[in-house]
PDB file of C-alpha atoms in Angstrom:
ATOM      1  CA  UNK A   1     -33.198  28.039 -88.425  1.00  0.00           C
ATOM      2  CA  UNK A   2     -36.142  27.656 -86.068  1.00  0.00           C
ATOM      3  CA  UNK A   3     -35.512  27.697 -82.329  1.00  0.00           C
ATOM      4  CA  UNK A   4     -36.533  24.531 -80.456  1.00  0.00           C
ATOM      5  CA  UNK A   5     -35.748  25.727 -76.934  1.00  0.00           C
ATOM      6  CA  UNK A   6     -34.576  28.884 -75.111  1.00  0.00           C
ATOM      7  CA  UNK A   7     -32.341  27.972 -72.168  1.00  0.00           C
ATOM      8  CA  UNK A   8     -31.481  31.405 -70.820  1.00  0.00           C
ATOM      9  CA  UNK A   9     -34.325  33.480 -69.421  1.00  0.00           C
ATOM     10  CA  UNK A  10     -34.775  35.551 -66.254  1.00  0.00           C
ATOM     11  CA  UNK A  11     -37.687  36.252 -63.906  1.00  0.00           C
ATOM     12  CA  UNK A  12     -38.252  38.415 -60.790  1.00  0.00           C
ATOM     13  CA  UNK A  13     -36.217  35.835 -58.824  1.00  0.00           C
ATOM     14  CA  UNK A  14     -33.285  37.899 -60.150  1.00  0.00           C
ATOM     15  CA  UNK A  15     -33.986  40.969 -62.286  1.00  0.00           C
ATOM     16  CA  UNK A  16     -36.325  39.701 -65.029  1.00  0.00           C
ATOM     17  CA  UNK A  17     -39.755  41.215 -65.469  1.00  0.00           C
ATOM     18  CA  UNK A  18     -41.825  38.172 -66.515  1.00  0.00           C
ATOM     19  CA  UNK A  19     -42.925  35.524 -64.075  1.00  0.00           C
ATOM     20  CA  UNK A  20     -42.056  31.878 -64.585  1.00  0.00           C
ATOM     21  CA  UNK A  21     -45.578  31.229 -65.930  1.00  0.00           C
ATOM     22  CA  UNK A  22     -45.457  34.237 -68.220  1.00  0.00           C
ATOM     23  CA  UNK A  23     -42.128  33.099 -69.675  1.00  0.00           C
ATOM     24  CA  UNK A  24     -43.414  29.557 -70.190  1.00  0.00           C
ATOM     25  CA  UNK A  25     -46.639  30.860 -71.771  1.00  0.00           C
ATOM     26  CA  UNK A  26     -44.629  32.918 -74.213  1.00  0.00           C
ATOM     27  CA  UNK A  27     -42.506  29.854 -75.010  1.00  0.00           C
ATOM     28  CA  UNK A  28     -45.694  27.912 -75.769  1.00  0.00           C
ATOM     29  CA  UNK A  29     -46.907  30.690 -78.096  1.00  0.00           C
ATOM     30  CA  UNK A  30     -43.623  30.505 -80.004  1.00  0.00           C
ATOM     31  CA  UNK A  31     -43.871  26.720 -80.331  1.00  0.00           C
ATOM     32  CA  UNK A  32     -40.857  26.018 -78.154  1.00  0.00           C
ATOM     33  CA  UNK A  33     -40.503  22.580 -76.615  1.00  0.00           C
ATOM     34  CA  UNK A  34     -38.427  23.703 -73.612  1.00  0.00           C
ATOM     35  CA  UNK A  35     -37.537  26.774 -71.683  1.00  0.00           C
ATOM     36  CA  UNK A  36     -34.885  27.335 -69.003  1.00  0.00           C
ATOM     37  CA  UNK A  37     -35.613  29.565 -66.032  1.00  0.00           C
ATOM     38  CA  UNK A  38     -32.018  30.596 -65.198  1.00  0.00           C
ATOM     39  CA  UNK A  39     -31.866  33.457 -62.761  1.00  0.00           C
ATOM     40  CA  UNK A  40     -28.567  34.685 -61.389  1.00  0.00           C
ATOM     41  CA  UNK A  41     -26.600  32.621 -58.938  1.00  0.00           C
ATOM     42  CA  UNK A  42     -26.577  32.815 -55.203  1.00  0.00           C
ATOM     43  CA  UNK A  43     -23.372  34.842 -54.980  1.00  0.00           C
ATOM     44  CA  UNK A  44     -24.517  37.677 -57.266  1.00  0.00           C
ATOM     45  CA  UNK A  45     -24.497  40.596 -54.860  1.00  0.00           C
ATOM     46  CA  UNK A  46     -27.347  42.582 -56.442  1.00  0.00           C
ATOM     47  CA  UNK A  47     -29.573  40.163 -58.352  1.00  0.00           C
ATOM     48  CA  UNK A  48     -28.844  36.677 -57.096  1.00  0.00           C
ATOM     49  CA  UNK A  49     -31.621  34.236 -56.252  1.00  0.00           C
ATOM     50  CA  UNK A  50     -31.469  33.128 -52.626  1.00  0.00           C
ATOM     51  CA  UNK A  51     -31.384  29.538 -51.437  1.00  0.00           C
ATOM     52  CA  UNK A  52     -34.530  30.070 -49.364  1.00  0.00           C
ATOM     53  CA  UNK A  53     -36.353  30.867 -52.598  1.00  0.00           C
ATOM     54  CA  UNK A  54     -35.452  27.616 -54.345  1.00  0.00           C
ATOM     55  CA  UNK A  55     -38.549  25.633 -53.166  1.00  0.00           C
ATOM     56  CA  UNK A  56     -40.818  28.410 -54.490  1.00  0.00           C
ATOM     57  CA  UNK A  57     -38.906  28.503 -57.788  1.00  0.00           C
ATOM     58  CA  UNK A  58     -39.211  24.738 -58.215  1.00  0.00           C
ATOM     59  CA  UNK A  59     -42.937  24.852 -57.475  1.00  0.00           C
ATOM     60  CA  UNK A  60     -43.557  27.637 -59.953  1.00  0.00           C
ATOM     61  CA  UNK A  61     -41.638  25.794 -62.683  1.00  0.00           C
ATOM     62  CA  UNK A  62     -43.621  22.617 -62.054  1.00  0.00           C
ATOM     63  CA  UNK A  63     -46.924  24.506 -62.144  1.00  0.00           C
ATOM     64  CA  UNK A  64     -45.965  26.381 -65.343  1.00  0.00           C
ATOM     65  CA  UNK A  65     -45.023  23.113 -67.024  1.00  0.00           C
ATOM     66  CA  UNK A  66     -48.313  21.571 -66.126  1.00  0.00           C
ATOM     67  CA  UNK A  67     -50.317  24.544 -67.357  1.00  0.00           C
ATOM     68  CA  UNK A  68     -48.473  25.100 -70.627  1.00  0.00           C
ATOM     69  CA  UNK A  69     -47.212  21.680 -71.670  1.00  0.00           C
ATOM     70  CA  UNK A  70     -43.770  23.204 -72.223  1.00  0.00           C
ATOM     71  CA  UNK A  71     -40.859  21.526 -70.417  1.00  0.00           C
ATOM     72  CA  UNK A  72     -39.812  24.153 -67.829  1.00  0.00           C
ATOM     73  CA  UNK A  73     -36.272  23.515 -66.579  1.00  0.00           C
ATOM     74  CA  UNK A  74     -35.267  24.745 -63.153  1.00  0.00           C
ATOM     75  CA  UNK A  75     -31.942  26.362 -63.874  1.00  0.00           C
ATOM     76  CA  UNK A  76     -29.437  28.923 -62.682  1.00  0.00           C
ATOM     77  CA  UNK A  77     -26.968  31.237 -64.416  1.00  0.00           C
ATOM     78  CA  UNK A  78     -24.144  30.755 -61.958  1.00  0.00           C
ATOM     79  CA  UNK A  79     -21.191  33.054 -61.373  1.00  0.00           C
ATOM     80  CA  UNK A  80     -17.517  32.229 -61.895  1.00  0.00           C
ATOM     81  CA  UNK A  81     -16.021  33.203 -58.542  1.00  0.00           C
ATOM     82  CA  UNK A  82     -12.334  33.097 -59.318  1.00  0.00           C
ATOM     83  CA  UNK A  83      -9.471  31.516 -61.167  1.00  0.00           C
ATOM     84  CA  UNK A  84      -9.957  28.066 -59.603  1.00  0.00           C
ATOM     85  CA  UNK A  85     -13.332  27.782 -61.369  1.00  0.00           C
ATOM     86  CA  UNK A  86     -15.346  27.805 -58.161  1.00  0.00           C
ATOM     87  CA  UNK A  87     -19.058  28.566 -58.774  1.00  0.00           C
ATOM     88  CA  UNK A  88     -22.071  29.210 -56.595  1.00  0.00           C
ATOM     89  CA  UNK A  89     -23.939  26.028 -57.545  1.00  0.00           C
ATOM     90  CA  UNK A  90     -22.474  23.477 -55.161  1.00  0.00           C
ATOM     91  CA  UNK A  91     -22.883  19.669 -55.334  1.00  0.00           C
ATOM     92  CA  UNK A  92     -25.356  19.866 -52.426  1.00  0.00           C
ATOM     93  CA  UNK A  93     -27.594  22.036 -54.664  1.00  0.00           C
ATOM     94  CA  UNK A  94     -27.552  19.776 -57.687  1.00  0.00           C
ATOM     95  CA  UNK A  95     -30.695  17.826 -56.964  1.00  0.00           C
ATOM     96  CA  UNK A  96     -32.743  21.014 -56.939  1.00  0.00           C
ATOM     97  CA  UNK A  97     -31.768  22.005 -60.508  1.00  0.00           C
ATOM     98  CA  UNK A  98     -32.159  20.668 -64.037  1.00  0.00           C
ATOM     99  CA  UNK A  99     -29.946  23.149 -65.911  1.00  0.00           C
ATOM    100  CA  UNK A 100     -26.480  24.487 -65.084  1.00  0.00           C
ATOM    101  CA  UNK A 101     -25.489  27.666 -66.916  1.00  0.00           C
ATOM    102  CA  UNK A 102     -22.462  29.731 -65.907  1.00  0.00           C
ATOM    103  CA  UNK A 103     -20.857  33.016 -66.814  1.00  0.00           C
ATOM    104  CA  UNK A 104     -18.775  35.921 -65.610  1.00  0.00           C
ATOM    105  CA  UNK A 105     -20.692  38.558 -63.657  1.00  0.00           C
ATOM    106  CA  UNK A 106     -18.393  41.059 -62.041  1.00  0.00           C
ATOM    107  CA  UNK A 107     -20.632  42.110 -59.159  1.00  0.00           C
ATOM    108  CA  UNK A 108     -20.373  38.882 -57.237  1.00  0.00           C
ATOM    109  CA  UNK A 109     -18.822  37.447 -54.101  1.00  0.00           C
ATOM    110  CA  UNK A 110     -15.453  36.019 -55.064  1.00  0.00           C
ATOM    111  CA  UNK A 111     -13.829  32.922 -53.588  1.00  0.00           C
ATOM    112  CA  UNK A 112     -10.866  34.898 -52.256  1.00  0.00           C
ATOM    113  CA  UNK A 113      -9.744  38.503 -51.957  1.00  0.00           C
ATOM    114  CA  UNK A 114      -7.058  37.735 -54.518  1.00  0.00           C
ATOM    115  CA  UNK A 115      -9.746  36.700 -56.991  1.00  0.00           C
ATOM    116  CA  UNK A 116     -11.619  39.971 -56.279  1.00  0.00           C
ATOM    117  CA  UNK A 117      -8.613  42.076 -57.137  1.00  0.00           C
ATOM    118  CA  UNK A 118      -6.878  40.014 -59.836  1.00  0.00           C
ATOM    119  CA  UNK A 119      -9.973  38.754 -61.659  1.00  0.00           C
ATOM    120  CA  UNK A 120     -13.033  40.861 -60.726  1.00  0.00           C
ATOM    121  CA  UNK A 121     -11.784  44.416 -60.304  1.00  0.00           C
ATOM    122  CA  UNK A 122      -9.193  44.218 -63.062  1.00  0.00           C
ATOM    123  CA  UNK A 123     -11.862  43.128 -65.580  1.00  0.00           C
ATOM    124  CA  UNK A 124     -14.260  45.722 -64.216  1.00  0.00           C
ATOM    125  CA  UNK A 125     -11.883  48.654 -64.677  1.00  0.00           C
ATOM    126  CA  UNK A 126     -10.671  47.472 -68.062  1.00  0.00           C
ATOM    127  CA  UNK A 127     -14.060  46.597 -69.478  1.00  0.00           C
ATOM    128  CA  UNK A 128     -14.269  49.714 -71.693  1.00  0.00           C
ATOM    129  CA  UNK A 129     -10.588  49.850 -72.600  1.00  0.00           C
ATOM    130  CA  UNK A 130      -9.049  48.814 -75.910  1.00  0.00           C
ATOM    131  CA  UNK A 131      -5.727  47.829 -74.429  1.00  0.00           C
ATOM    132  CA  UNK A 132      -5.849  44.884 -72.034  1.00  0.00           C
ATOM    133  CA  UNK A 133      -2.827  43.323 -70.279  1.00  0.00           C
ATOM    134  CA  UNK A 134      -1.923  39.816 -71.360  1.00  0.00           C
ATOM    135  CA  UNK A 135      -1.811  38.796 -67.709  1.00  0.00           C
ATOM    136  CA  UNK A 136      -5.518  39.681 -67.376  1.00  0.00           C
ATOM    137  CA  UNK A 137      -6.477  37.708 -70.473  1.00  0.00           C
ATOM    138  CA  UNK A 138      -4.509  34.750 -69.101  1.00  0.00           C
ATOM    139  CA  UNK A 139      -6.186  35.034 -65.695  1.00  0.00           C
ATOM    140  CA  UNK A 140      -9.695  35.180 -67.156  1.00  0.00           C
ATOM    141  CA  UNK A 141      -9.021  32.364 -69.633  1.00  0.00           C
ATOM    142  CA  UNK A 142      -7.802  30.101 -66.860  1.00  0.00           C
ATOM    143  CA  UNK A 143     -10.903  30.939 -64.813  1.00  0.00           C
ATOM    144  CA  UNK A 144     -13.209  29.897 -67.653  1.00  0.00           C
ATOM    145  CA  UNK A 145     -11.230  26.744 -68.412  1.00  0.00           C
ATOM    146  CA  UNK A 146     -11.058  25.654 -64.767  1.00  0.00           C
ATOM    147  CA  UNK A 147     -14.774  26.280 -64.388  1.00  0.00           C
ATOM    148  CA  UNK A 148     -15.571  23.983 -67.315  1.00  0.00           C
ATOM    149  CA  UNK A 149     -13.128  21.316 -66.146  1.00  0.00           C
ATOM    150  CA  UNK A 150     -14.272  21.303 -62.521  1.00  0.00           C
ATOM    151  CA  UNK A 151     -18.054  21.601 -62.898  1.00  0.00           C
ATOM    152  CA  UNK A 152     -20.661  19.732 -64.972  1.00  0.00           C
ATOM    153  CA  UNK A 153     -21.729  22.922 -66.753  1.00  0.00           C
ATOM    154  CA  UNK A 154     -24.247  22.711 -69.573  1.00  0.00           C
ATOM    155  CA  UNK A 155     -23.696  26.113 -71.146  1.00  0.00           C
ATOM    156  CA  UNK A 156     -21.148  28.944 -70.809  1.00  0.00           C
ATOM    157  CA  UNK A 157     -23.068  32.181 -71.158  1.00  0.00           C
ATOM    158  CA  UNK A 158     -22.013  35.385 -72.934  1.00  0.00           C
ATOM    159  CA  UNK A 159     -18.315  34.609 -72.914  1.00  0.00           C
ATOM    160  CA  UNK A 160     -16.179  37.802 -72.887  1.00  0.00           C
ATOM    161  CA  UNK A 161     -19.016  40.108 -71.858  1.00  0.00           C
ATOM    162  CA  UNK A 162     -17.318  42.743 -69.673  1.00  0.00           C
ATOM    163  CA  UNK A 163     -14.209  40.539 -69.341  1.00  0.00           C
ATOM    164  CA  UNK A 164     -11.322  39.424 -71.503  1.00  0.00           C
ATOM    165  CA  UNK A 165     -10.336  35.842 -72.303  1.00  0.00           C
ATOM    166  CA  UNK A 166      -8.938  33.877 -75.225  1.00  0.00           C
ATOM    167  CA  UNK A 167     -12.272  32.629 -76.497  1.00  0.00           C
ATOM    168  CA  UNK A 168     -10.692  29.992 -78.775  1.00  0.00           C
ATOM    169  CA  UNK A 169      -8.952  28.347 -75.783  1.00  0.00           C
ATOM    170  CA  UNK A 170     -12.187  28.501 -73.789  1.00  0.00           C
ATOM    171  CA  UNK A 171     -14.054  26.885 -76.701  1.00  0.00           C
ATOM    172  CA  UNK A 172     -11.447  24.080 -76.792  1.00  0.00           C
ATOM    173  CA  UNK A 173     -12.131  23.335 -73.149  1.00  0.00           C
ATOM    174  CA  UNK A 174     -15.868  23.297 -73.774  1.00  0.00           C
ATOM    175  CA  UNK A 175     -15.388  20.883 -76.677  1.00  0.00           C
ATOM    176  CA  UNK A 176     -13.224  18.603 -74.535  1.00  0.00           C
ATOM    177  CA  UNK A 177     -15.684  18.430 -71.614  1.00  0.00           C
ATOM    178  CA  UNK A 178     -19.091  18.553 -73.353  1.00  0.00           C
ATOM    179  CA  UNK A 179     -20.135  22.086 -72.380  1.00  0.00           C
ATOM    180  CA  UNK A 180     -22.031  24.173 -74.910  1.00  0.00           C
ATOM    181  CA  UNK A 181     -21.037  27.699 -75.905  1.00  0.00           C
ATOM    182  CA  UNK A 182     -23.876  30.190 -75.976  1.00  0.00           C
ATOM    183  CA  UNK A 183     -24.543  32.471 -78.936  1.00  0.00           C
ATOM    184  CA  UNK A 184     -26.618  35.225 -77.427  1.00  0.00           C
ATOM    185  CA  UNK A 185     -29.541  36.999 -79.021  1.00  0.00           C
ATOM    186  CA  UNK A 186     -29.180  39.850 -76.537  1.00  0.00           C
ATOM    187  CA  UNK A 187     -25.613  41.011 -77.323  1.00  0.00           C
ATOM    188  CA  UNK A 188     -22.891  39.845 -79.764  1.00  0.00           C
ATOM    189  CA  UNK A 189     -19.708  39.022 -77.881  1.00  0.00           C
ATOM    190  CA  UNK A 190     -17.474  37.659 -80.602  1.00  0.00           C
ATOM    191  CA  UNK A 191     -16.203  39.286 -83.762  1.00  0.00           C
ATOM    192  CA  UNK A 192     -17.060  37.378 -86.918  1.00  0.00           C
ATOM    193  CA  UNK A 193     -13.388  36.332 -87.316  1.00  0.00           C
ATOM    194  CA  UNK A 194     -13.304  35.173 -83.697  1.00  0.00           C
ATOM    195  CA  UNK A 195     -16.510  33.109 -84.072  1.00  0.00           C
ATOM    196  CA  UNK A 196     -15.041  31.442 -87.200  1.00  0.00           C
ATOM    197  CA  UNK A 197     -11.916  30.460 -85.277  1.00  0.00           C
ATOM    198  CA  UNK A 198     -14.040  29.262 -82.365  1.00  0.00           C
ATOM    199  CA  UNK A 199     -16.046  27.042 -84.762  1.00  0.00           C
ATOM    200  CA  UNK A 200     -12.815  25.288 -85.816  1.00  0.00           C
ATOM    201  CA  UNK A 201     -12.384  23.850 -82.284  1.00  0.00           C
ATOM    202  CA  UNK A 202     -15.307  21.479 -82.572  1.00  0.00           C
ATOM    203  CA  UNK A 203     -17.322  23.116 -79.821  1.00  0.00           C
ATOM    204  CA  UNK A 204     -21.124  22.860 -80.052  1.00  0.00           C
ATOM    205  CA  UNK A 205     -23.486  25.761 -79.658  1.00  0.00           C
ATOM    206  CA  UNK A 206     -26.876  26.744 -78.336  1.00  0.00           C
ATOM    207  CA  UNK A 207     -28.783  29.897 -79.207  1.00  0.00           C
ATOM    208  CA  UNK A 208     -30.312  31.734 -76.278  1.00  0.00           C
ATOM    209  CA  UNK A 209     -32.250  34.978 -75.770  1.00  0.00           C
ATOM    210  CA  UNK A 210     -30.946  35.943 -72.314  1.00  0.00           C
ATOM    211  CA  UNK A 211     -34.418  37.402 -72.026  1.00  0.00           C
ATOM    212  CA  UNK A 212     -35.175  39.736 -69.099  1.00  0.00           C
ATOM    213  CA  UNK A 213     -38.657  40.459 -70.362  1.00  0.00           C
ATOM    214  CA  UNK A 214     -41.417  38.323 -71.794  1.00  0.00           C
ATOM    215  CA  UNK A 215     -41.334  39.927 -75.222  1.00  0.00           C
ATOM    216  CA  UNK A 216     -37.749  38.858 -75.680  1.00  0.00           C
ATOM    217  CA  UNK A 217     -38.268  35.127 -75.048  1.00  0.00           C
ATOM    218  CA  UNK A 218     -36.973  33.300 -78.116  1.00  0.00           C
ATOM    219  CA  UNK A 219     -35.458  36.384 -79.730  1.00  0.00           C
ATOM    220  CA  UNK A 220     -32.128  35.229 -81.155  1.00  0.00           C
ATOM    221  CA  UNK A 221     -32.098  37.416 -84.273  1.00  0.00           C
ATOM    222  CA  UNK A 222     -28.709  39.000 -83.547  1.00  0.00           C
ATOM    223  CA  UNK A 223     -27.114  35.608 -83.207  1.00  0.00           C
ATOM    224  CA  UNK A 224     -28.766  34.348 -86.391  1.00  0.00           C
ATOM    225  CA  UNK A 225     -27.425  37.333 -88.358  1.00  0.00           C
ATOM    226  CA  UNK A 226     -23.894  36.547 -87.246  1.00  0.00           C
ATOM    227  CA  UNK A 227     -24.265  32.795 -87.940  1.00  0.00           C
ATOM    228  CA  UNK A 228     -25.275  33.636 -91.517  1.00  0.00           C
ATOM    229  CA  UNK A 229     -22.370  36.105 -91.939  1.00  0.00           C
ATOM    230  CA  UNK A 230     -19.805  33.635 -90.585  1.00  0.00           C
ATOM    231  CA  UNK A 231     -21.252  30.600 -92.345  1.00  0.00           C
ATOM    232  CA  UNK A 232     -21.405  28.588 -89.132  1.00  0.00           C
ATOM    233  CA  UNK A 233     -22.729  25.080 -89.995  1.00  0.00           C
ATOM    234  CA  UNK A 234     -26.265  24.751 -88.595  1.00  0.00           C
ATOM    235  CA  UNK A 235     -25.689  21.144 -87.553  1.00  0.00           C
ATOM    236  CA  UNK A 236     -23.338  22.485 -84.854  1.00  0.00           C
ATOM    237  CA  UNK A 237     -26.258  24.192 -83.114  1.00  0.00           C
ATOM    238  CA  UNK A 238     -28.250  21.753 -81.007  1.00  0.00           C
ATOM    239  CA  UNK A 239     -31.391  23.660 -80.056  1.00  0.00           C
ATOM    240  CA  UNK A 240     -32.755  24.500 -83.510  1.00  0.00           C
ATOM    241  CA  UNK A 241     -34.923  22.752 -86.122  1.00  0.00           C
ATOM    242  CA  UNK A 242     -36.381  20.190 -83.710  1.00  0.00           C
ATOM    243  CA  UNK A 243     -33.098  19.210 -82.057  1.00  0.00           C
ATOM    244  CA  UNK A 244     -32.464  19.236 -78.294  1.00  0.00           C
ATOM    245  CA  UNK A 245     -29.034  19.341 -76.678  1.00  0.00           C
ATOM    246  CA  UNK A 246     -27.404  16.405 -74.871  1.00  0.00           C
ATOM    247  CA  UNK A 247     -26.736  18.262 -71.682  1.00  0.00           C
ATOM    248  CA  UNK A 248     -23.815  17.363 -69.444  1.00  0.00           C
ATOM    249  CA  UNK A 249     -25.396  18.201 -66.075  1.00  0.00           C
ATOM    250  CA  UNK A 250     -28.265  15.681 -66.391  1.00  0.00           C
ATOM    251  CA  UNK A 251     -25.871  12.923 -67.465  1.00  0.00           C
ATOM    252  CA  UNK A 252     -23.577  13.730 -64.517  1.00  0.00           C
ATOM    253  CA  UNK A 253     -26.394  13.510 -62.021  1.00  0.00           C
ATOM    254  CA  UNK A 254     -27.732  10.277 -63.536  1.00  0.00           C
ATOM    255  CA  UNK A 255     -24.218   8.724 -63.348  1.00  0.00           C
ATOM    256  CA  UNK A 256     -23.767   9.937 -59.793  1.00  0.00           C
ATOM    257  CA  UNK A 257     -27.056   8.302 -58.873  1.00  0.00           C
TER     258      UNK A 257
END
């Protein structure tokens, strides 16, 4: 189970410690073919990359790719901004990016005040509780599903980190629309039983480090341990053992022309 590419890494454009070049250099040392630079989306209140920084980000990615020979993808880890599935990567931004990741980050600017209270604040205040209202699970599940249906997302990141959704239903939506589900090397978000049930939906996976420092690039050991425990078929993971994913975002842009 050798990693071919790491699609979820951060730099100082959000709150990562390693520069774009340092991340790419580490990827080269590890023998990776590709790396995604996926800082937090525009609407993240604390750590979001700003639109005025995008030209600089693109330039650094191009320079790092030239220096290292590793394919350096200009990406973003976008924010789900409410139940409608609205995100902070808009169609007018698409040409600037190669990679479209998306996840729930609670400290973000929501689409409406209703989304702030029903989706953001309720998940925030329940994030350490064992008992969660069914209405909140339904709200969060709908937000994930609508996001996948309404946007050409490549990868859903850390599903159910600090929020509560029916991950099996989310996985079904990913399988239907060609979006990958991330298995994170940073933190385990699914129980073993839950991951087994998710695997029955037909969804496909990528392994990512969610690295915020250079020494964590390519570190997916936690995910590997769970994969072995659950017996997840390795042919369902598309960024290992020389394979590269067939990403939805690139296909969408090519079709759009």
